[in-house]
Coordinates of C-alpha atoms in Angstrom, one line a residue:
M1199 CA -7.1 18.5 12.8
Q1200 CA -6.3 20.4 15.9
N1201 CA -2.9 18.6 16.2
S1202 CA -2.0 19.1 12.6
L1203 CA -2.7 22.9 12.9
M1204 CA -0.4 23.0 16.0
T1205 CA 2.4 21.7 14.0
I1206 CA 2.2 24.4 11.3
A1207 CA 4.3 27.0 13.2
A1208 CA 5.7 32.3 11.0
T1209 CA 6.4 52.9 -12.3
R1210 CA 8.3 65.7 -25.4
R1211 CA 10.0 67.7 -24.7
Q1212 CA 9.4 69.6 -28.0
R1213 CA 12.7 70.1 -29.8
P1214 CA 13.8 73.7 -30.1
G1215 CA 12.7 75.2 -33.3
R1216 CA 9.7 77.0 -34.9
R1217 CA 6.8 77.3 -32.5
V1218 CA 3.7 75.2 -33.6
P1219 CA 0.4 76.9 -33.0
R1220 CA -1.8 75.1 -30.6
P1221 CA -5.2 73.9 -32.1
K1222 CA -8.3 75.6 -30.6
I1223 CA -10.7 73.4 -28.8
S1224 CA -14.2 74.5 -28.0
R1225 CA -15.3 74.5 -24.4
S1226 CA -18.1 72.1 -25.0
F1227 CA -15.9 69.6 -26.8
A1228 CA -13.4 69.9 -23.9
R1229 CA -16.0 69.2 -21.3
I1230 CA -17.3 66.1 -23.3
F1231 CA -13.7 64.9 -23.7
I1232 CA -12.9 65.3 -20.0
C1233 CA -16.1 63.5 -19.0
C1234 CA -15.2 60.6 -21.3
I1235 CA -11.7 60.3 -19.8
V1236 CA -13.1 60.3 -16.3
A1237 CA -15.7 57.6 -17.2
I1238 CA -12.9 55.5 -18.8
L1239 CA -10.6 55.9 -15.8
T1240 CA -13.4 55.1 -13.4
G1241 CA -14.3 52.0 -15.3
F1242 CA -10.6 50.9 -15.2
G1243 CA -10.3 51.7 -11.5
S1244 CA -13.3 49.6 -10.4
I1245 CA -12.7 46.7 -12.8
K1246 CA -16.2 45.2 -11.9
G1247 CA -17.2 41.9 -13.5
S1248 CA -20.5 41.7 -11.5
P1249 CA -22.0 43.8 -8.8
A1250 CA -21.2 42.9 -5.2
S1251 CA -23.8 42.3 -2.4
A1252 CA -23.8 44.3 0.8
E1253 CA -21.0 43.4 3.2
E1254 CA -22.1 41.1 6.0
L1255 CA -20.6 40.8 9.6
V1256 CA -20.3 37.1 10.3
R1257 CA -18.9 35.0 13.2
F1258 CA -17.2 31.6 13.1
D1259 CA -15.0 29.5 15.4
S1260 CA -11.2 29.4 15.1
A1261 CA -10.0 25.9 14.4
G1262 CA -7.5 25.8 17.0
S1263 CA -7.4 23.8 20.3
Q1264 CA -9.5 26.6 21.9
A1265 CA -12.6 27.3 20.1
T1266 CA -12.4 31.2 20.0
S1267 CA -15.2 33.0 18.3
I1268 CA -13.9 35.2 15.5
Q1269 CA -15.6 37.7 13.4
G1270 CA -15.2 38.5 9.7
F1271 CA -16.7 40.5 6.8
L1272 CA -18.3 38.6 4.1
T1273 CA -18.9 40.1 0.6
K1274 CA -20.2 38.0 -2.3
P1275 CA -21.0 38.6 -6.0
D1276 CA -24.7 38.8 -6.9
G1277 CA -26.2 35.5 -7.9
K1278 CA -26.6 32.0 -6.7
G1279 CA -23.1 30.6 -7.3
P1280 CA -21.4 28.4 -6.4
F1281 CA -18.5 30.9 -6.5
P1282 CA -14.8 30.5 -5.8
A1283 CA -13.8 32.2 -2.5
V1284 CA -10.9 33.9 -0.8
V1285 CA -9.9 34.2 2.8
L1286 CA -8.3 37.5 3.5
L1287 CA -5.7 37.7 6.4
H1288 CA -4.7 41.2 7.6
S1289 CA -1.3 42.5 8.8
C1290 CA -0.1 43.1 12.4
L1291 CA -1.9 46.4 12.3
G1292 CA -5.3 44.8 12.0
L1293 CA -7.9 45.4 9.3
P1294 CA -6.8 47.8 6.7
G1295 CA -8.8 50.9 5.8
T1296 CA -9.1 49.5 2.3
R1297 CA -10.8 46.4 3.5
R1298 CA -14.2 47.1 1.8
S1299 CA -12.7 48.3 -1.6
I1300 CA -10.6 45.0 -1.7
A1301 CA -13.5 42.9 -1.0
D1302 CA -15.7 44.7 -3.5
M1303 CA -13.0 44.3 -6.2
L1304 CA -12.8 40.5 -5.6
A1305 CA -16.5 40.2 -5.6
G1306 CA -16.5 42.2 -8.8
W1307 CA -14.1 39.6 -10.2
G1308 CA -16.5 36.8 -9.2
Y1309 CA -15.1 35.7 -5.8
V1310 CA -16.7 35.5 -2.4
A1311 CA -14.4 37.4 0.0
L1312 CA -14.1 36.8 3.7
F1313 CA -12.0 39.3 5.5
V1314 CA -10.9 37.7 8.8
D1315 CA -10.8 40.0 11.8
D1316 CA -8.4 38.3 14.3
F1317 CA -8.2 41.1 16.7
T1318 CA -11.6 42.5 17.8
T1319 CA -13.0 39.4 19.8
R1320 CA -9.6 39.1 21.5
G1321 CA -9.4 42.8 22.4
L1322 CA -6.1 43.2 20.4
K1323 CA -5.0 46.5 18.6
E1324 CA -1.8 45.2 16.9
T1325 CA 0.7 42.3 17.1
C1326 CA 3.7 43.9 15.4
A1327 CA 6.2 43.1 18.1
V1328 CA 5.0 39.6 18.9
D1329 CA 4.3 36.3 17.0
F1330 CA 0.7 35.5 16.3
P1331 CA 0.3 31.7 15.7
E1332 CA -3.5 32.0 16.2
G1333 CA -3.7 33.4 12.6
I1334 CA -3.4 29.8 11.2
S1335 CA -6.2 28.4 13.2
D1336 CA -8.3 31.6 12.4
A1337 CA -7.7 31.0 8.7
Y1338 CA -8.8 27.4 8.8
G1339 CA -11.8 28.4 10.7
A1340 CA -12.7 30.9 8.0
L1341 CA -12.1 28.0 5.4
L1342 CA -14.5 25.8 7.2
Y1343 CA -17.1 28.5 7.5
L1344 CA -16.9 29.2 3.8
S1345 CA -17.0 25.5 2.9
R1346 CA -20.5 25.2 4.5
L1347 CA -22.0 28.1 2.5
P1348 CA -24.3 27.0 -0.4
F1349 CA -23.0 29.7 -2.8
V1350 CA -19.3 28.7 -2.2
D1351 CA -17.4 26.2 -4.2
R1352 CA -15.4 24.4 -1.4
N1353 CA -12.9 23.1 -4.0
R1354 CA -11.9 26.6 -5.1
I1355 CA -10.8 28.5 -2.0
A1356 CA -7.7 30.7 -1.7
A1357 CA -5.7 32.2 1.2
I1358 CA -4.6 35.8 0.6
G1359 CA -2.5 37.5 3.3
Y1360 CA -0.8 40.8 4.0
S1361 CA 2.5 41.0 6.0
Q1362 CA 1.8 39.0 9.2
G1363 CA -1.2 37.5 7.4
A1364 CA 1.1 36.7 4.4
D1365 CA 3.2 34.7 6.8
T1366 CA 0.1 32.8 7.7
A1367 CA -0.7 32.3 4.0
L1368 CA 2.7 30.9 3.3
Q1369 CA 2.7 28.6 6.3
I1370 CA -0.6 27.2 5.0
A1371 CA 1.1 26.7 1.5
A1372 CA 3.9 24.8 3.2
S1373 CA 1.6 22.8 5.4
N1374 CA 0.5 19.2 4.7
F1375 CA -2.8 19.9 3.1
A1376 CA -4.9 20.2 6.3
T1377 CA -8.5 19.5 5.3
L1378 CA -11.6 20.6 7.2
N1379 CA -15.1 19.3 6.2
G1380 CA -13.6 18.1 2.9
A1381 CA -12.3 21.5 2.1
S1382 CA -8.7 22.7 1.9
F1383 CA -6.9 25.8 0.5
K1384 CA -6.1 25.4 -3.2
I1385 CA -3.7 28.4 -3.6
A1386 CA -2.1 31.1 -1.5
V1387 CA -1.2 34.7 -2.1
A1388 CA 1.3 36.7 0.1
Y1389 CA 1.7 40.4 -0.1
Y1390 CA 5.1 41.3 1.4
P1391 CA 5.5 38.3 3.6
P1392 CA 8.5 37.5 6.0
C1393 CA 9.9 34.9 3.7
G1394 CA 12.8 34.3 6.2
N1395 CA 10.3 32.3 8.4
L1396 CA 10.1 29.6 5.6
I1397 CA 13.7 29.1 4.5
D1398 CA 14.3 25.5 3.7
K1399 CA 10.6 24.7 3.5
R1400 CA 8.8 23.4 0.4
L1401 CA 5.5 24.7 -0.6
K1402 CA 2.8 22.2 -1.2
I1403 CA 0.2 24.3 -3.1
P1404 CA 0.8 27.0 -5.7
A1405 CA 1.7 30.4 -4.2
L1406 CA 2.1 34.0 -5.5
I1407 CA 4.4 36.4 -3.6
L1408 CA 4.2 40.2 -4.3
I1409 CA 6.9 42.3 -2.5
G1410 CA 8.8 45.6 -2.8
E1411 CA 12.4 45.8 -3.8
L1412 CA 13.0 48.4 -1.0
D1413 CA 11.0 46.6 1.7
D1414 CA 13.1 46.8 4.9
V1415 CA 10.4 45.1 7.0
T1416 CA 10.3 41.9 5.1
P1417 CA 13.3 41.8 2.7
A1418 CA 12.7 40.8 -0.9
A1419 CA 16.0 38.9 -0.7
D1420 CA 14.6 36.4 1.6
C1421 CA 11.7 35.7 -0.8
E1422 CA 14.2 35.3 -3.6
R1423 CA 16.0 32.7 -1.6
L1424 CA 12.8 30.9 -0.9
A1425 CA 11.8 31.0 -4.6
K1426 CA 15.0 29.3 -5.6
Q1427 CA 14.0 26.3 -3.5
Q1428 CA 10.6 25.9 -5.2
S1429 CA 9.6 24.8 -8.8
N1430 CA 8.4 27.4 -11.2
A1431 CA 5.0 25.8 -11.2
Q1432 CA 4.7 26.1 -7.5
L1433 CA 5.7 29.6 -6.6
K1434 CA 5.6 32.9 -8.6
L1435 CA 7.6 35.8 -7.1
V1436 CA 7.1 39.4 -8.3
V1437 CA 9.4 42.2 -7.0
Y1438 CA 8.3 45.7 -7.5
P1439 CA 11.1 48.3 -8.1
D1440 CA 11.1 51.3 -5.7
A1441 CA 8.4 49.7 -3.7
R1442 CA 8.4 49.4 0.2
H1443 CA 6.4 47.6 2.8
L1444 CA 2.6 48.1 2.5
F1445 CA 3.0 49.4 -1.1
D1446 CA -0.8 48.9 -1.7
D1447 CA -2.1 51.0 1.1
P1448 CA -3.2 54.5 -0.1
A1449 CA -3.3 55.8 3.5
L1450 CA 0.6 55.7 3.4
A1451 CA 0.9 58.0 0.4
D1452 CA 3.3 60.3 2.4
G1453 CA 5.0 57.4 4.1
K1454 CA 5.3 56.5 7.8
R1455 CA 7.9 55.2 10.1
L1456 CA 6.8 52.3 12.4
L1457 CA 9.2 50.5 14.8
G1458 CA 12.1 51.9 12.9
M1459 CA 10.9 50.7 9.6
W1460 CA 9.6 52.7 6.6
L1461 CA 6.1 52.1 5.2
Q1462 CA 4.9 53.7 1.9
Y1463 CA 2.3 53.5 -0.7
N1464 CA 3.4 53.1 -4.3
P1465 CA 0.6 53.5 -6.8
Q1466 CA 2.4 51.8 -9.7
A1467 CA 3.2 48.7 -7.7
A1468 CA -0.3 48.7 -6.2
M1469 CA -1.9 48.7 -9.7
R1470 CA 0.5 46.1 -11.0
S1471 CA -0.1 43.8 -8.1
R1472 CA -3.9 43.9 -8.6
A1473 CA -3.4 42.8 -12.2
E1474 CA -1.0 39.9 -11.0
L1475 CA -3.5 38.9 -8.3
R1476 CA -6.5 38.8 -10.8
K1477 CA -4.4 36.8 -13.3
F1478 CA -3.2 34.2 -10.6
L1479 CA -6.7 33.7 -9.2
A1480 CA -8.2 33.3 -12.6
S1481 CA -5.6 30.7 -13.7
R1482 CA -5.7 28.7 -10.5
L1483 CA -9.3 28.9 -9.3
G1484 CA -10.8 28.6 -12.8
K1485 CA -12.3 32.1 -13.1

């Protein structure tokens, strides 16, 4: 298994005329109406299917040639399961500030979520200027850890990555079905991946790519070329107009320049990507 891992290497105006009098609305009715709208929006925002358990800090070994201890954050739906599960792989900037909300969202949909922390035990802050091949071994270590949990269905585990983690997710999708303890990744989801690293490769498991049209970090054009090489059943590519790199991170509402590249949150793309993710997981993992 170690050898096989080493070979997996990257969104009325009223027409002019007679003025129409505005209807009068009582203050009490207005308060009730506003409260109802807030309740409805809150419900849509959380999209909870079932409550999530408390987040748990866990440790497991990387599956590489050097058994490095890695930590992660585990969240599960309430109940005994067995549940499908997802391994979440962060970007070169490390764990996102939205980590817990992502995990709670997934647990609310019925999935065990394990957010892998590649950096802390290695003393790393970021890896944006270097390759990070250890991400693949860490992902498989997380797969092995999840496969041993009694409330996880080892036959329904997905890899979901963001930027550098998305590169790892696609490398997994293009690998030769590496299996640990009888478990393998069934599908992969890649948020704004560097598709240029996989040109001329064929994906072996179904994958979903979500990327912004204006992404100048990981260009959408590379993902479009990659998609042309795959069958429609194997890869679904969604490109969001006017969206940039890290379009789903609310901390970047005002945008930020990093290493000469522009990162910015796009609420429309973020909302649509959550719907795409939920649909893809449900169709492929049987939820």
